[in-house]
Coordinates of C-alpha atoms in Angstrom, one line a residue:
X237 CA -143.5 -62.0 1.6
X238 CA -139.9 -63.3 1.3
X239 CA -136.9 -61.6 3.2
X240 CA -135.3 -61.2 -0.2
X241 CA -136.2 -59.3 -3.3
X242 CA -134.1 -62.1 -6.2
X243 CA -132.8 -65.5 -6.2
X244 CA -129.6 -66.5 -8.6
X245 CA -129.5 -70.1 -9.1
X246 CA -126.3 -70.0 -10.5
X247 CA -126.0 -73.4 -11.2
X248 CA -128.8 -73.3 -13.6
X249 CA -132.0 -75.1 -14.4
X250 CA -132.2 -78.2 -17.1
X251 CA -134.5 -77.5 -19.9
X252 CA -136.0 -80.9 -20.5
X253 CA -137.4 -81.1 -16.9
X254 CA -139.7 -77.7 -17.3
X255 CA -143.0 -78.7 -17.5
X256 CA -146.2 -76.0 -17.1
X257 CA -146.2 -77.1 -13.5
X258 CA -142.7 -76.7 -12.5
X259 CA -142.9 -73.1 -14.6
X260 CA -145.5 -72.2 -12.2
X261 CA -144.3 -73.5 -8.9
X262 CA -140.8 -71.5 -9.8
X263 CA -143.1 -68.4 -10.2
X264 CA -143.3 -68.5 -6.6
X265 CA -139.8 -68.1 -6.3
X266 CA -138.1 -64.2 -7.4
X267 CA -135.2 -66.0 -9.6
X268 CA -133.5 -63.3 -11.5
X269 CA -132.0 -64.5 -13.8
X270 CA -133.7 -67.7 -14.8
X271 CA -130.4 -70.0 -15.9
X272 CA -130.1 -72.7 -18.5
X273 CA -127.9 -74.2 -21.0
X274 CA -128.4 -74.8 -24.9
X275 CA -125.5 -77.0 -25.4
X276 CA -126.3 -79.3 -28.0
X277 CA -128.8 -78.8 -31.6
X278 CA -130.7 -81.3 -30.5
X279 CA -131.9 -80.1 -27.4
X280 CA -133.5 -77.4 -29.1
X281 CA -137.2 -78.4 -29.0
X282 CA -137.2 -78.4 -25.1
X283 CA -135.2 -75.6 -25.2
X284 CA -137.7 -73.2 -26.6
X285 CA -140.2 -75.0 -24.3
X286 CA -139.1 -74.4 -21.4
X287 CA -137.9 -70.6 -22.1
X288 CA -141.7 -70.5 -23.2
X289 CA -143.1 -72.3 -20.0
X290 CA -141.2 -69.9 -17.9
X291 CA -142.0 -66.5 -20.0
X292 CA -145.8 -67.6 -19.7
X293 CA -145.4 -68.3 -16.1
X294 CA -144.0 -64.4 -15.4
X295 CA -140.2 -64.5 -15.6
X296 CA -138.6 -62.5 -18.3
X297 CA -134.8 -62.3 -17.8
X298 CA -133.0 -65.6 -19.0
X299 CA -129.0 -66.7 -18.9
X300 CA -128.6 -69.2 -21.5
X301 CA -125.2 -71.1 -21.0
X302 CA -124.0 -72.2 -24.9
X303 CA -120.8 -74.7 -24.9
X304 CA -119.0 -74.9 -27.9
X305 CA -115.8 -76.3 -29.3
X306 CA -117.5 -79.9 -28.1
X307 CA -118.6 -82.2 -30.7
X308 CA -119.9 -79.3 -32.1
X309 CA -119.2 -76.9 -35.1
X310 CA -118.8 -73.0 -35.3
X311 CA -122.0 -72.8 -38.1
X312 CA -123.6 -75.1 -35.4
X313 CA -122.9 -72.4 -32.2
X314 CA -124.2 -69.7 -34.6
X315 CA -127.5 -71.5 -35.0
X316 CA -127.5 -72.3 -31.5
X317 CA -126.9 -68.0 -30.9
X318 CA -129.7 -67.1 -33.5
X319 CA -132.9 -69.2 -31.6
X320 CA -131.4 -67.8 -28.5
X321 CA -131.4 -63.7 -30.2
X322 CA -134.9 -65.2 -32.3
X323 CA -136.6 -66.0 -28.7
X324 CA -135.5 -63.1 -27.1
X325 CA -137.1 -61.0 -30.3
X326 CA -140.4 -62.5 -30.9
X327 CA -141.6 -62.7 -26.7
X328 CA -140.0 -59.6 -25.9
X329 CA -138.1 -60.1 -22.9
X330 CA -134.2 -60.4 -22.2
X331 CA -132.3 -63.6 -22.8
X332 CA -128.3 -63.3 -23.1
X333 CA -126.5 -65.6 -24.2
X334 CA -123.4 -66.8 -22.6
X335 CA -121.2 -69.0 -24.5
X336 CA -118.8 -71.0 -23.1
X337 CA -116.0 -72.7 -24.5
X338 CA -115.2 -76.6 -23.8
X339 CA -111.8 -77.5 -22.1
X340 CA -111.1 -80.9 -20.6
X341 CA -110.7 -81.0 -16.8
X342 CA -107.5 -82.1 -17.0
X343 CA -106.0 -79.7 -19.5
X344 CA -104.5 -77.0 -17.5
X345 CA -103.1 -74.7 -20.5
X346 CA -106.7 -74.4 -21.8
X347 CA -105.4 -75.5 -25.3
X348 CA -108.1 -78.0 -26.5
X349 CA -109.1 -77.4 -30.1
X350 CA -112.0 -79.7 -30.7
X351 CA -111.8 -81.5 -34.0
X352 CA -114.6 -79.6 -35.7
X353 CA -112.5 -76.0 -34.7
X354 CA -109.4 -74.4 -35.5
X355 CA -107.5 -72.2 -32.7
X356 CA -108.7 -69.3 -34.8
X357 CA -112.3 -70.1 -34.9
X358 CA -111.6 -70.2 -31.1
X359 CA -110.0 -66.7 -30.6
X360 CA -112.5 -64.9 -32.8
X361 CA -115.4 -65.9 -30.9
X362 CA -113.5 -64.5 -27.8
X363 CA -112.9 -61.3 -29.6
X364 CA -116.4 -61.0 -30.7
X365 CA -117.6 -61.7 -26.8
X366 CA -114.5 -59.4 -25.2
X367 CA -116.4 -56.0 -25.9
X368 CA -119.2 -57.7 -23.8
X369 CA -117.2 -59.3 -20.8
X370 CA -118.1 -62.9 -22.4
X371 CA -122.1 -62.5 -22.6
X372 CA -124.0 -61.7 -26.3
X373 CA -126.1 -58.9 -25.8
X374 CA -130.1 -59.7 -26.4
X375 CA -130.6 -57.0 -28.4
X376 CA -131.1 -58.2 -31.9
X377 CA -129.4 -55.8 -33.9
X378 CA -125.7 -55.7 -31.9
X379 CA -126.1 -59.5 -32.5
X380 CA -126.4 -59.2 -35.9
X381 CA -123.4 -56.8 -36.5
X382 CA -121.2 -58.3 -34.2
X383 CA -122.2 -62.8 -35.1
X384 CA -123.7 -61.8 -38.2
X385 CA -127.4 -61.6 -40.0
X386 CA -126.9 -65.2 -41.1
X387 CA -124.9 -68.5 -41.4
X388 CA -122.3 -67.2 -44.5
X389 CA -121.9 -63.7 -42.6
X390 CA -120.6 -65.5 -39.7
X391 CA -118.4 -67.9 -41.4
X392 CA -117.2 -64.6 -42.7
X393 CA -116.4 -63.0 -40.0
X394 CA -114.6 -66.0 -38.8
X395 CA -112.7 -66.5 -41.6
X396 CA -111.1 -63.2 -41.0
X397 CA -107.9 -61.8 -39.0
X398 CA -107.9 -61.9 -35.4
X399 CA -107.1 -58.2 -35.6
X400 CA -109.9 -57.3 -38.0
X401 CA -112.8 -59.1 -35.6
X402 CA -111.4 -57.5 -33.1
X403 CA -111.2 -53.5 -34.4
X404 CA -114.3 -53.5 -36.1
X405 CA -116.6 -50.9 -35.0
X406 CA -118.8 -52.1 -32.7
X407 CA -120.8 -49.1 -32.0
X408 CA -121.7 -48.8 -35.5
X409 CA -124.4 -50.7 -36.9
X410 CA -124.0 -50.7 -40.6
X411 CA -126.6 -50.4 -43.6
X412 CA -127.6 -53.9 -45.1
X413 CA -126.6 -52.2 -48.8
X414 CA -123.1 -51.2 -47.3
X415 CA -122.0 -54.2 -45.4
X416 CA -119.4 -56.3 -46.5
X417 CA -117.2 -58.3 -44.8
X418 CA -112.7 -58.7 -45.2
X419 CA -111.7 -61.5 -47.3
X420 CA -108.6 -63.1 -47.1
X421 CA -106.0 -60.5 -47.9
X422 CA -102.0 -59.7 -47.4
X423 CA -100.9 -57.1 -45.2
X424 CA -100.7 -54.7 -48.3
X425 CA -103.8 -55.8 -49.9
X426 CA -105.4 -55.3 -46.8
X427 CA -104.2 -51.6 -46.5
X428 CA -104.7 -50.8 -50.3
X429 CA -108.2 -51.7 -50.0
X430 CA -109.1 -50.3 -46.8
X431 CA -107.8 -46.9 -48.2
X432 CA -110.0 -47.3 -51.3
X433 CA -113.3 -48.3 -49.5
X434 CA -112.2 -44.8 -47.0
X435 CA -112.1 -42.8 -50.5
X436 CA -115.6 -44.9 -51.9
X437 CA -117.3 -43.5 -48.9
X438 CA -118.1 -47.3 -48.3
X439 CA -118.1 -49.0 -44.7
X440 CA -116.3 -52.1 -43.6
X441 CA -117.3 -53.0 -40.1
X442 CA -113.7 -52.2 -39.0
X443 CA -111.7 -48.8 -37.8

């Protein structure tokens, strides 16, 4: 038996090397949680792989580091987020996702926008991932409230206010028939039709 109950590689694994032997060799070892990276769309393929690999070989909690805001796009970080939430459903074990946004080495002020982003795109990701201390929950349904159920909800939610991604309700998960998301409004148009959604009985995933 080893002296130790888990191991943390914190550095993480890389996906394209998992092969059913490696899987089973690292069974002998109690990692907890297994580490990798999604970073780019097409790494996909070995992606699911090796999160397969590993799930058949015994392990069932996965960190899945997710870069973004390098040569990427936000419709791209989403899709990257839904296999990641779609894995996690359909074997039944507990991946989080943990995204991670680019900065040069050399850029002290953490400013970089990448070209593909706007500094708005940027902040609302960290307001969706504050309420979470920077990880996206596995469980399927607080990932579809909080990144949406699908490519146009999130480009919603990221076209909105800074403000109204980050007061929206996120211990409510709302109804498929009530769900709608803010469009660009003014200050008073926002208010005027908060007040008449209140009086509808309708609910806007803010408070």
């Amino acid at each position: 038996n080893l002296p130790f109950k888990e191991v943390d590689l914190n550095g993480g694994l890389d996906a394209r090397y998992i092969t059913p032997t490696i899987a089973l060799l690292l069974s002998f070892i109690p990692l907890k949680p297994v580490r990798l990276a999604f970073d780019h769309m097409n790494q996909q393929k070995q992606f699911e792989e090796a999160i397969k690999l590993l799930f058949d070989a015994g392990f069932k909690d996965f960190t899945v580091y997710v870069i973004f805001n390098f040569n990427d796009t936000p419709a791209e970080l989403y899709y990257r987020l839904k296999v990641i939430r779609d894995l996690n459903k359909s074997l039944g074990c507990r991946i989080t996702g943990y995204p991670m946004r680019y900065s040069p080495t050399n850029s002290v002020k953490r400013k970089y926008v990448d070209d593909n982003w706007s500094w708005k795109e940027l902040r609302n990701i960290q307001c969706m991932i504050n309420p979470t201390h920077g990880i996206v929950s596995p469980n399927p349904d607080y990932f579809d409230y909080v990144f949406g159920k699908n490519e146009e909800d999130f480009l919603s939610i990221m076209s909105m206010d800074e403000k109204d991604v980050t007061y929206r309700n996120k211990n409510e998960l709302i109804d498929d028939d009530k769900y709608q998301l803010l469009p660009p409004l003014t200050d008073t148009e926002y208010l005027e039709l908060k007040e008449s959604i209140k009086n509808e009985g309708l609910h806007y995933p803010i408070v």
